[in-house]
Amino acid sequence: MLVNADGPGALEPMLATRAARIVLINANPTQQDALQRAATRDARLSLTPIAVAATDGSAPFHAQSLTGLSGLCPPQDLRDLFPGLRETARSDVPTLPLEQVLRQIDLPEHGCHVLCLDLPADSVPIARQIADLPSDLAPEHVFLRTALPGLYEGGTAVEPVLEALEAQGYSLDGSLTEDPDFPEYWLRRDPLRLRCAQLESEAQELRRALETAHADAKEVGMVLAESQSRLASKDSRIEELVNERTASDARSRAHEGRIRSLETQIAEASTAAEAEKEVLRQKVTGLEKILETAQEEARSKAEEIEKAQDTLRKESAAIHTRAQQDTALAIRLQTLAREDLQDLRRRYQELLADKTAQDELLRSVTARLQQAAEYLQQLDPAVPLPGAGSDQTTLLQPSEGASPPDYGPMPPLHKVATKFKRTSKARGRKKARK
């Protein structure tokens, strides 16, 4: 998915890839005809003439003389950077949020999706919408080419957007700042990192639930202490009433009516105290059950977190093992390449030694042939050469004063043949390597 405002020339790198489908999202009205013709030449390419914005509607599109710098945001300090830059057209174009554009494209469920935002004027606002995409629409890879704040009106920094994407499971694989005014970023969606963030969120929720359970337990303890205090006060009151009754019996039997009244009050107070005590006991029992349930849920959640952490540790160990194996293989390949290089150097030295020996032999033979030619020139020209003018063979005789040349000891023929064979084998090996 390529979001840009450039012409067909910018599609060549995309068309050279192995992508099964290329969706071009380009709303530049000055390039629509050329892009439609390019789409008819390649079956993988499709054109969506919509500008990605925050709302559904329409907005003015500012087409520049450098088409790649066009967009919904008008330039501000960009003209200072490109003095010859001018606006070639301005017209309203339809706009849609990124989520609606991706649903309109109808992305396949399987495969690797790459979102390329090569639109410096609007890349940062569009990238801000990636953090809010549902998981079924979130692309696996995001290429982001931005502009520094101030080059376009309303331009903002890209760092907060990168932090928001990292919070959604994206990791920054690389950045390119060769052009400091238009930095580029590559982001990759990491499922393990996203799962870790989700587990951390669940762990925080469990911690909050555990703190709430502890607070509830503390409140239950306070209620229980208050109930026990009230029961103690009731017991003290009952004891006081019993003492009063005993005192009344001891003082006088004449006050039987007063005693009966006091007995009635004592009975009512005892009944009310027992009833209230039973109600409080039931409340305490219910609160204890609630506390036990909360503690059991907290323990189960903690066990789930530990299991998830163990799984992540195993996956990390497997990844580390694979990395060590790849490193060992690379070292082995490097060692084999070094041995091949040493063998080539040794063969080269052998060929060079054979060539040097052949050159020395050729120089010695050449010198002897020159001496023989000089000796033949000193011969008597009147003496016929063997086989010239008669069938009788005549020995060549040197002229007066001429002495036969000294050729020196000739090398043995088997050594000359050995050098010739070695040179031929070296040439054969050289041709085989080529």
Short mmCIF file of C-alpha atoms in Angstrom, two decimals:
data_model
loop_
_atom_site.label_atom_id
_atom_site.label_comp_id
_atom_site.label_asym_id
_atom_site.label_seq_id
_atom_site.Cartn_x
_atom_site.Cartn_y
_atom_site.Cartn_z
CA MET A 1 0.00 0.00 0.00
CA LEU A 2 1.78 3.11 -1.30
CA VAL A 3 0.47 6.53 -0.18
CA ASN A 4 2.13 9.32 -2.17
CA ALA A 5 1.48 12.24 -4.52
CA ASP A 6 4.14 11.52 -7.14
CA GLY A 7 3.81 10.44 -10.76
CA PRO A 8 4.31 7.00 -12.42
CA GLY A 9 8.10 7.31 -12.15
CA ALA A 10 7.93 6.63 -8.40
CA LEU A 11 6.25 3.24 -9.03
CA GLU A 12 9.27 1.55 -10.62
CA PRO A 13 10.83 0.37 -7.28
CA MET A 14 7.45 -1.05 -6.22
CA LEU A 15 6.81 -2.79 -9.55
CA ALA A 16 10.29 -4.38 -9.36
CA THR A 17 9.39 -6.17 -6.10
CA ARG A 18 7.67 -9.56 -5.70
CA ALA A 19 4.54 -8.02 -4.17
CA ALA A 20 1.41 -9.94 -5.21
CA ARG A 21 -0.67 -6.78 -5.05
CA ILE A 22 0.23 -3.06 -5.11
CA VAL A 23 -2.42 -0.53 -4.03
CA LEU A 24 -1.60 3.09 -4.92
CA ILE A 25 -3.40 5.72 -2.80
CA ASN A 26 -2.82 8.99 -4.64
CA ALA A 27 -5.17 11.98 -4.78
CA ASN A 28 -2.98 14.31 -6.88
CA PRO A 29 -5.38 15.50 -9.64
CA THR A 30 -2.50 16.41 -11.97
CA GLN A 31 -1.24 12.80 -12.10
CA GLN A 32 -4.47 10.79 -12.33
CA ASP A 33 -4.39 10.17 -16.11
CA ALA A 34 -0.76 9.01 -16.10
CA LEU A 35 -1.37 6.77 -13.09
CA GLN A 36 -4.46 5.21 -14.72
CA ARG A 37 -2.37 4.33 -17.78
CA ALA A 38 0.33 2.80 -15.56
CA ALA A 39 -2.33 0.73 -13.75
CA THR A 40 -3.52 -0.75 -17.06
CA ARG A 41 0.02 -1.95 -17.86
CA ASP A 42 0.44 -4.04 -14.69
CA ALA A 43 -2.33 -6.29 -13.36
CA ARG A 44 -0.99 -6.09 -9.79
CA LEU A 45 -1.39 -2.31 -9.63
CA SER A 46 -4.64 -0.61 -8.61
CA LEU A 47 -5.31 3.10 -8.05
CA THR A 48 -7.40 4.62 -5.22
CA PRO A 49 -7.78 8.40 -5.86
CA ILE A 50 -8.50 9.33 -2.22
CA ALA A 51 -6.58 11.50 0.23
CA VAL A 52 -6.08 10.03 3.71
CA ALA A 53 -7.23 12.50 6.40
CA ALA A 54 -8.74 12.49 9.87
CA THR A 55 -12.36 12.91 8.69
CA ASP A 56 -14.65 11.79 5.90
CA GLY A 57 -15.35 14.60 3.42
CA SER A 58 -13.21 16.76 1.16
CA ALA A 59 -10.19 19.04 1.51
CA PRO A 60 -8.06 21.26 -0.78
CA PHE A 61 -5.08 19.48 -2.35
CA HIS A 62 -1.99 21.64 -3.04
CA ALA A 63 -0.17 20.32 -6.13
CA GLN A 64 3.46 21.54 -6.35
CA SER A 65 5.90 21.73 -9.23
CA LEU A 66 7.82 18.95 -7.46
CA THR A 67 4.95 16.45 -7.38
CA GLY A 68 6.41 14.36 -4.57
CA LEU A 69 6.10 17.36 -2.19
CA SER A 70 2.36 17.86 -2.83
CA GLY A 71 -0.30 17.16 -0.22
CA LEU A 72 -3.18 18.47 1.88
CA CYS A 73 -0.88 20.65 4.03
CA PRO A 74 0.33 23.81 2.24
CA PRO A 75 4.09 24.52 2.30
CA GLN A 76 5.55 27.04 4.75
CA ASP A 77 9.38 27.07 4.90
CA LEU A 78 9.59 24.57 2.03
CA ARG A 79 9.99 27.39 -0.50
CA ASP A 80 13.15 28.53 1.32
CA LEU A 81 14.55 25.02 0.90
CA PHE A 82 13.47 24.85 -2.80
CA PRO A 83 13.50 28.43 -4.15
CA GLY A 84 11.96 27.42 -7.50
CA LEU A 85 9.04 25.55 -5.96
CA ARG A 86 5.58 26.79 -7.01
CA GLU A 87 2.00 25.62 -6.67
CA THR A 88 0.69 24.30 -10.00
CA ALA A 89 -2.91 23.52 -8.98
CA ARG A 90 -5.30 23.59 -6.02
CA SER A 91 -8.56 21.64 -5.99
CA ASP A 92 -10.82 19.83 -3.54
CA VAL A 93 -10.32 16.06 -3.33
CA PRO A 94 -12.31 13.40 -1.40
CA THR A 95 -10.87 12.37 1.98
CA LEU A 96 -11.32 9.30 4.20
CA PRO A 97 -9.75 8.12 7.48
CA LEU A 98 -7.07 5.45 7.19
CA GLU A 99 -9.27 2.70 8.65
CA GLN A 100 -12.04 3.29 6.09
CA VAL A 101 -9.49 3.38 3.25
CA LEU A 102 -8.02 0.02 4.31
CA ARG A 103 -11.49 -1.55 4.60
CA GLN A 104 -12.38 -0.20 1.18
CA ILE A 105 -9.21 -1.81 -0.24
CA ASP A 106 -10.39 -5.19 1.20
CA LEU A 107 -7.04 -6.52 2.46
CA PRO A 108 -6.59 -10.32 2.48
CA GLU A 109 -6.47 -12.06 5.85
CA HIS A 110 -3.16 -13.81 5.13
CA GLY A 111 0.12 -12.45 3.83
CA CYS A 112 2.51 -9.67 4.78
CA HIS A 113 1.11 -6.13 4.42
CA VAL A 114 3.46 -3.14 4.00
CA LEU A 115 2.21 0.44 4.37
CA CYS A 116 4.54 2.93 2.65
CA LEU A 117 3.81 6.59 3.58
CA ASP A 118 5.95 8.45 1.03
CA LEU A 119 4.06 11.73 1.51
CA PRO A 120 6.11 14.20 3.58
CA ALA A 121 3.27 16.73 3.73
CA ASP A 122 0.80 14.37 5.46
CA SER A 123 2.84 11.36 6.71
CA VAL A 124 2.81 12.31 10.41
CA PRO A 125 -1.01 12.81 10.67
CA ILE A 126 -1.58 9.55 8.77
CA ALA A 127 0.91 7.63 10.94
CA ARG A 128 -0.90 8.89 14.04
CA GLN A 129 -3.98 6.94 12.85
CA ILE A 130 -2.01 3.64 12.65
CA ALA A 131 -1.93 3.43 16.46
CA ASP A 132 -5.77 3.41 16.53
CA LEU A 133 -6.23 0.67 13.88
CA PRO A 134 -7.81 -2.66 14.94
CA SER A 135 -5.55 -5.69 14.93
CA ASP A 136 -7.04 -7.13 11.70
CA LEU A 137 -6.07 -3.98 9.75
CA ALA A 138 -2.71 -3.16 11.36
CA PRO A 139 0.08 -3.63 8.75
CA GLU A 140 3.14 -5.74 9.61
CA HIS A 141 5.61 -3.18 8.22
CA VAL A 142 5.42 0.63 8.01
CA PHE A 143 7.74 2.88 5.96
CA LEU A 144 7.49 6.52 7.00
CA ARG A 145 9.03 9.47 5.14
CA THR A 146 8.41 12.70 7.04
CA ALA A 147 9.31 16.38 6.89
CA LEU A 148 10.82 18.48 9.64
CA PRO A 149 8.38 20.72 11.57
CA GLY A 150 8.05 24.10 9.91
CA LEU A 151 8.42 22.96 6.30
CA TYR A 152 4.60 22.63 6.07
CA GLU A 153 1.89 24.54 7.85
CA GLY A 154 0.78 22.74 11.01
CA GLY A 155 3.67 20.29 10.84
CA THR A 156 4.48 18.43 14.06
CA ALA A 157 7.37 16.30 15.32
CA VAL A 158 7.40 12.58 14.54
CA GLU A 159 8.80 11.38 17.91
CA PRO A 160 5.40 11.28 19.77
CA VAL A 161 3.93 9.28 16.88
CA LEU A 162 6.81 6.77 17.03
CA GLU A 163 6.26 6.38 20.79
CA ALA A 164 2.54 5.75 20.23
CA LEU A 165 3.34 3.10 17.59
CA GLU A 166 5.86 1.40 19.92
CA ALA A 167 3.13 1.24 22.58
CA GLN A 168 0.99 -0.69 20.03
CA GLY A 169 3.68 -3.33 19.42
CA TYR A 170 5.76 -1.68 16.66
CA SER A 171 9.55 -1.60 16.92
CA LEU A 172 11.86 0.78 15.05
CA ASP A 173 14.05 -1.39 12.78
CA GLY A 174 15.99 1.49 11.20
CA SER A 175 16.09 5.13 10.22
CA LEU A 176 17.71 7.07 7.39
CA THR A 177 18.82 10.68 7.91
CA GLU A 178 20.98 11.25 4.85
CA ASP A 179 18.50 13.98 3.95
CA PRO A 180 18.08 15.72 7.34
CA ASP A 181 15.02 17.67 6.15
CA PHE A 182 13.13 14.49 5.17
CA PRO A 183 14.07 11.64 7.59
CA GLU A 184 12.82 8.11 6.92
CA TYR A 185 11.84 5.37 9.40
CA TRP A 186 11.18 1.61 9.10
CA LEU A 187 8.88 0.05 11.74
CA ARG A 188 7.94 -3.60 12.22
CA ARG A 189 5.01 -4.99 14.22
CA ASP A 190 6.37 -7.35 16.90
CA PRO A 191 3.69 -9.81 18.23
CA LEU A 192 5.81 -10.76 21.25
CA ARG A 193 6.23 -7.15 22.26
CA LEU A 194 2.49 -6.54 21.86
CA ARG A 195 1.73 -9.66 23.96
CA CYS A 196 4.12 -8.43 26.68
CA ALA A 197 2.35 -5.07 26.76
CA GLN A 198 -1.02 -6.84 27.07
CA LEU A 199 0.29 -9.05 29.87
CA GLU A 200 1.67 -6.02 31.70
CA SER A 201 -1.73 -4.32 31.40
CA GLU A 202 -3.48 -7.43 32.74
CA ALA A 203 -0.94 -7.65 35.57
CA GLN A 204 -1.64 -4.03 36.52
CA GLU A 205 -5.38 -4.76 36.55
CA LEU A 206 -4.78 -7.78 38.76
CA ARG A 207 -2.63 -5.70 41.10
CA ARG A 208 -5.39 -3.12 41.35
CA ALA A 209 -7.94 -5.90 42.01
CA LEU A 210 -5.66 -7.34 44.70
CA GLU A 211 -5.29 -3.92 46.33
CA THR A 212 -9.08 -3.53 46.26
CA ALA A 213 -9.47 -6.96 47.87
CA HIS A 214 -6.98 -5.99 50.58
CA ALA A 215 -8.88 -2.75 51.19
CA ASP A 216 -12.16 -4.70 51.40
CA ALA A 217 -10.57 -7.14 53.84
CA LYS A 218 -9.34 -4.26 55.95
CA GLU A 219 -12.80 -2.73 55.95
CA VAL A 220 -14.32 -6.08 56.93
CA GLY A 221 -11.82 -6.29 59.80
CA MET A 222 -12.82 -2.83 60.97
CA VAL A 223 -16.52 -3.77 60.79
CA LEU A 224 -15.80 -6.97 62.70
CA ALA A 225 -13.89 -5.06 65.39
CA GLU A 226 -16.72 -2.55 65.67
CA SER A 227 -19.26 -5.39 65.96
CA GLN A 228 -17.23 -7.07 68.66
CA SER A 229 -16.99 -3.75 70.49
CA ARG A 230 -20.78 -3.36 70.34
CA LEU A 231 -21.25 -6.93 71.55
CA ALA A 232 -18.90 -6.25 74.44
CA SER A 233 -20.89 -3.14 75.33
CA LYS A 234 -24.13 -5.18 75.14
CA ASP A 235 -22.66 -7.87 77.38
CA SER A 236 -21.57 -5.18 79.82
CA ARG A 237 -25.07 -3.74 79.74
CA ILE A 238 -26.60 -7.17 80.39
CA GLU A 239 -24.24 -7.68 83.28
CA GLU A 240 -25.23 -4.31 84.69
CA LEU A 241 -28.93 -5.21 84.40
CA VAL A 242 -28.37 -8.54 86.14
CA ASN A 243 -26.55 -6.74 88.92
CA GLU A 244 -29.39 -4.30 89.22
CA ARG A 245 -31.88 -7.19 89.37
CA THR A 246 -29.89 -8.91 92.11
CA ALA A 247 -29.69 -5.69 94.03
CA SER A 248 -33.40 -5.16 93.64
CA ASP A 249 -34.17 -8.69 94.93
CA ALA A 250 -31.89 -8.14 97.86
CA ARG A 251 -33.27 -4.72 98.74
CA SER A 252 -36.89 -5.58 98.92
CA ARG A 253 -39.48 -8.11 97.86
CA ALA A 254 -42.04 -5.40 98.10
CA HIS A 255 -41.04 -3.98 94.78
CA GLU A 256 -42.05 -7.05 92.76
CA GLY A 257 -43.68 -4.91 90.07
CA ARG A 258 -40.48 -2.99 89.60
CA ILE A 259 -38.54 -6.26 89.47
CA ARG A 260 -40.90 -7.71 86.82
CA SER A 261 -40.49 -4.56 84.73
CA LEU A 262 -36.73 -4.78 84.98
CA GLU A 263 -36.83 -8.48 84.06
CA THR A 264 -38.89 -7.67 80.99
CA GLN A 265 -36.40 -4.99 79.94
CA ILE A 266 -33.52 -7.38 80.48
CA ALA A 267 -35.20 -10.08 78.37
CA GLU A 268 -35.92 -7.66 75.54
CA ALA A 269 -32.38 -6.31 75.62
CA SER A 270 -30.97 -9.85 75.59
CA THR A 271 -33.16 -10.87 72.65
CA ALA A 272 -32.25 -7.78 70.65
CA ALA A 273 -28.57 -8.28 71.44
CA GLU A 274 -28.67 -11.93 70.35
CA ALA A 275 -30.50 -11.03 67.14
CA GLU A 276 -28.05 -8.25 66.32
CA LYS A 277 -25.17 -10.56 67.20
CA GLU A 278 -26.53 -13.23 64.82
CA VAL A 279 -26.95 -10.64 62.01
CA LEU A 280 -23.40 -9.41 62.51
CA ARG A 281 -22.11 -12.98 62.54
CA GLN A 282 -23.84 -13.67 59.20
CA LYS A 283 -22.37 -10.47 57.70
CA VAL A 284 -18.90 -11.43 58.89
CA THR A 285 -19.31 -14.91 57.37
CA GLY A 286 -20.38 -13.43 54.02
CA LEU A 287 -17.49 -10.98 53.98
CA GLU A 288 -15.03 -13.79 54.78
CA LYS A 289 -16.36 -15.80 51.81
CA ILE A 290 -16.02 -12.75 49.54
CA LEU A 291 -12.44 -12.27 50.74
CA GLU A 292 -11.59 -15.94 50.10
CA THR A 293 -13.07 -15.74 46.56
CA ALA A 294 -11.08 -12.58 45.77
CA GLN A 295 -7.88 -14.15 47.07
CA GLU A 296 -8.49 -17.30 44.99
CA GLU A 297 -9.06 -15.22 41.83
CA ALA A 298 -5.89 -13.23 42.52
CA ARG A 299 -3.88 -16.45 42.94
CA SER A 300 -5.24 -17.88 39.66
CA LYS A 301 -4.43 -14.69 37.77
CA ALA A 302 -0.92 -14.69 39.24
CA GLU A 303 -0.43 -18.31 38.09
CA GLU A 304 -1.58 -17.37 34.56
CA ILE A 305 0.94 -14.50 34.50
CA GLU A 306 3.73 -16.85 35.63
CA LYS A 307 2.81 -19.37 32.91
CA ALA A 308 2.84 -16.62 30.24
CA GLN A 309 6.23 -15.40 31.48
CA ASP A 310 7.62 -18.97 31.32
CA THR A 311 6.36 -19.29 27.74
CA LEU A 312 8.04 -16.01 26.78
CA ARG A 313 11.29 -17.14 28.42
CA LYS A 314 11.24 -20.41 26.43
CA GLU A 315 10.58 -18.56 23.17
CA SER A 316 13.42 -16.15 23.94
CA ALA A 317 15.77 -19.09 24.67
CA ALA A 318 14.78 -20.74 21.37
CA ILE A 319 15.46 -17.50 19.47
CA HIS A 320 18.86 -17.19 21.21
CA THR A 321 19.72 -20.82 20.29
CA ARG A 322 18.83 -20.23 16.64
CA ALA A 323 20.98 -17.09 16.61
CA GLN A 324 23.95 -19.07 18.00
CA GLN A 325 23.48 -21.76 15.34
CA ASP A 326 23.37 -19.14 12.57
CA THR A 327 26.54 -17.53 13.98
CA ALA A 328 28.36 -20.91 14.06
CA LEU A 329 27.31 -21.59 10.45
CA ALA A 330 28.56 -18.15 9.35
CA ILE A 331 31.93 -18.77 11.09
CA ARG A 332 32.24 -22.17 9.38
CA LEU A 333 31.47 -20.68 5.95
CA GLN A 334 34.04 -17.93 6.58
CA THR A 335 36.66 -20.57 7.52
CA LEU A 336 35.96 -22.54 4.31
CA ALA A 337 36.24 -19.34 2.25
CA ARG A 338 39.58 -18.55 3.92
CA GLU A 339 40.88 -22.05 3.13
CA ASP A 340 39.78 -21.69 -0.52
CA LEU A 341 41.60 -18.35 -0.71
CA GLN A 342 44.79 -19.88 0.68
CA ASP A 343 44.54 -22.77 -1.82
CA LEU A 344 44.12 -20.28 -4.70
CA ARG A 345 47.15 -18.32 -3.51
CA ARG A 346 49.22 -21.54 -3.36
CA ARG A 347 48.16 -22.52 -6.89
CA TYR A 348 48.96 -19.03 -8.11
CA GLN A 349 52.47 -19.26 -6.64
CA GLU A 350 52.98 -22.64 -8.39
CA LEU A 351 51.81 -21.21 -11.74
CA LEU A 352 54.06 -18.19 -11.29
CA ALA A 353 57.07 -20.46 -10.56
CA ASP A 354 56.28 -22.58 -13.68
CA LYS A 355 56.00 -19.45 -15.81
CA THR A 356 59.31 -18.13 -14.49
CA ALA A 357 61.02 -21.46 -15.30
CA GLN A 358 59.55 -21.46 -18.83
CA ASP A 359 60.70 -17.88 -19.41
CA GLU A 360 64.24 -18.76 -18.29
CA LEU A 361 64.30 -21.84 -20.56
CA LEU A 362 63.00 -19.76 -23.50
CA ARG A 363 65.63 -17.09 -22.95
CA SER A 364 68.42 -19.70 -22.86
CA VAL A 365 67.16 -21.39 -26.06
CA THR A 366 66.80 -18.00 -27.79
CA ALA A 367 70.40 -17.07 -26.92
CA ARG A 368 71.70 -20.38 -28.29
CA LEU A 369 69.67 -20.00 -31.50
CA GLN A 370 71.16 -16.54 -31.99
CA GLN A 371 74.69 -17.94 -31.51
CA ALA A 372 73.93 -20.72 -34.01
CA ALA A 373 72.67 -18.17 -36.55
CA GLU A 374 75.84 -16.10 -36.18
CA TYR A 375 77.94 -19.24 -36.62
CA LEU A 376 76.05 -20.20 -39.78
CA GLN A 377 76.63 -16.74 -41.22
CA GLN A 378 80.37 -17.23 -40.75
CA LEU A 379 80.36 -20.43 -42.79
CA ASP A 380 81.77 -20.53 -46.28
CA PRO A 381 78.93 -19.73 -48.67
CA ALA A 382 80.72 -21.70 -51.47
CA VAL A 383 80.22 -24.94 -49.67
CA PRO A 384 76.78 -26.32 -50.62
CA LEU A 385 74.37 -26.97 -47.86
CA PRO A 386 73.27 -30.56 -47.29
CA GLY A 387 70.64 -31.57 -49.81
CA ALA A 388 71.11 -28.47 -52.05
CA GLY A 389 71.92 -29.30 -55.78
CA SER A 390 73.12 -32.94 -55.36
CA ASP A 391 72.10 -36.13 -53.67
CA GLN A 392 75.46 -36.39 -51.88
CA THR A 393 75.46 -35.03 -48.33
CA THR A 394 78.34 -32.63 -47.63
CA LEU A 395 79.37 -31.56 -44.15
CA LEU A 396 79.33 -27.81 -43.45
CA GLN A 397 82.79 -26.54 -42.85
CA PRO A 398 83.54 -23.31 -41.01
CA SER A 399 85.39 -20.61 -42.85
CA GLU A 400 88.94 -19.78 -42.10
CA GLY A 401 89.33 -18.06 -38.80
CA ALA A 402 85.77 -18.96 -37.63
CA SER A 403 85.38 -21.03 -34.52
CA PRO A 404 82.25 -23.00 -33.59
CA PRO A 405 80.07 -21.28 -31.01
CA ASP A 406 80.03 -22.53 -27.44
CA TYR A 407 76.44 -23.59 -26.65
CA GLY A 408 77.21 -24.76 -23.18
CA PRO A 409 75.74 -27.91 -21.67
CA MET A 410 72.26 -28.62 -22.94
CA PRO A 411 69.65 -29.44 -20.26
CA PRO A 412 68.43 -33.05 -20.18
CA LEU A 413 65.41 -33.64 -22.36
CA HIS A 414 63.40 -35.27 -19.53
CA LYS A 415 63.68 -32.06 -17.46
CA VAL A 416 62.45 -29.94 -20.38
CA ALA A 417 59.52 -32.34 -20.89
CA THR A 418 58.68 -32.25 -17.18
CA LYS A 419 58.55 -28.43 -17.19
CA PHE A 420 56.40 -28.47 -20.33
CA LYS A 421 53.92 -30.94 -18.76
CA ARG A 422 53.76 -28.92 -15.52
CA THR A 423 53.07 -25.74 -17.48
CA SER A 424 50.34 -27.46 -19.52
CA LYS A 425 48.66 -28.78 -16.35
CA ALA A 426 48.76 -25.33 -14.77
CA ARG A 427 47.16 -23.81 -17.85
CA GLY A 428 44.48 -26.53 -17.78
CA ARG A 429 43.67 -25.87 -14.12
CA LYS A 430 43.47 -22.12 -14.84
CA LYS A 431 41.00 -22.71 -17.71
CA ALA A 432 38.92 -25.05 -15.50
CA ARG A 433 38.67 -22.41 -12.77
CA LYS A 434 37.61 -19.77 -15.29
#
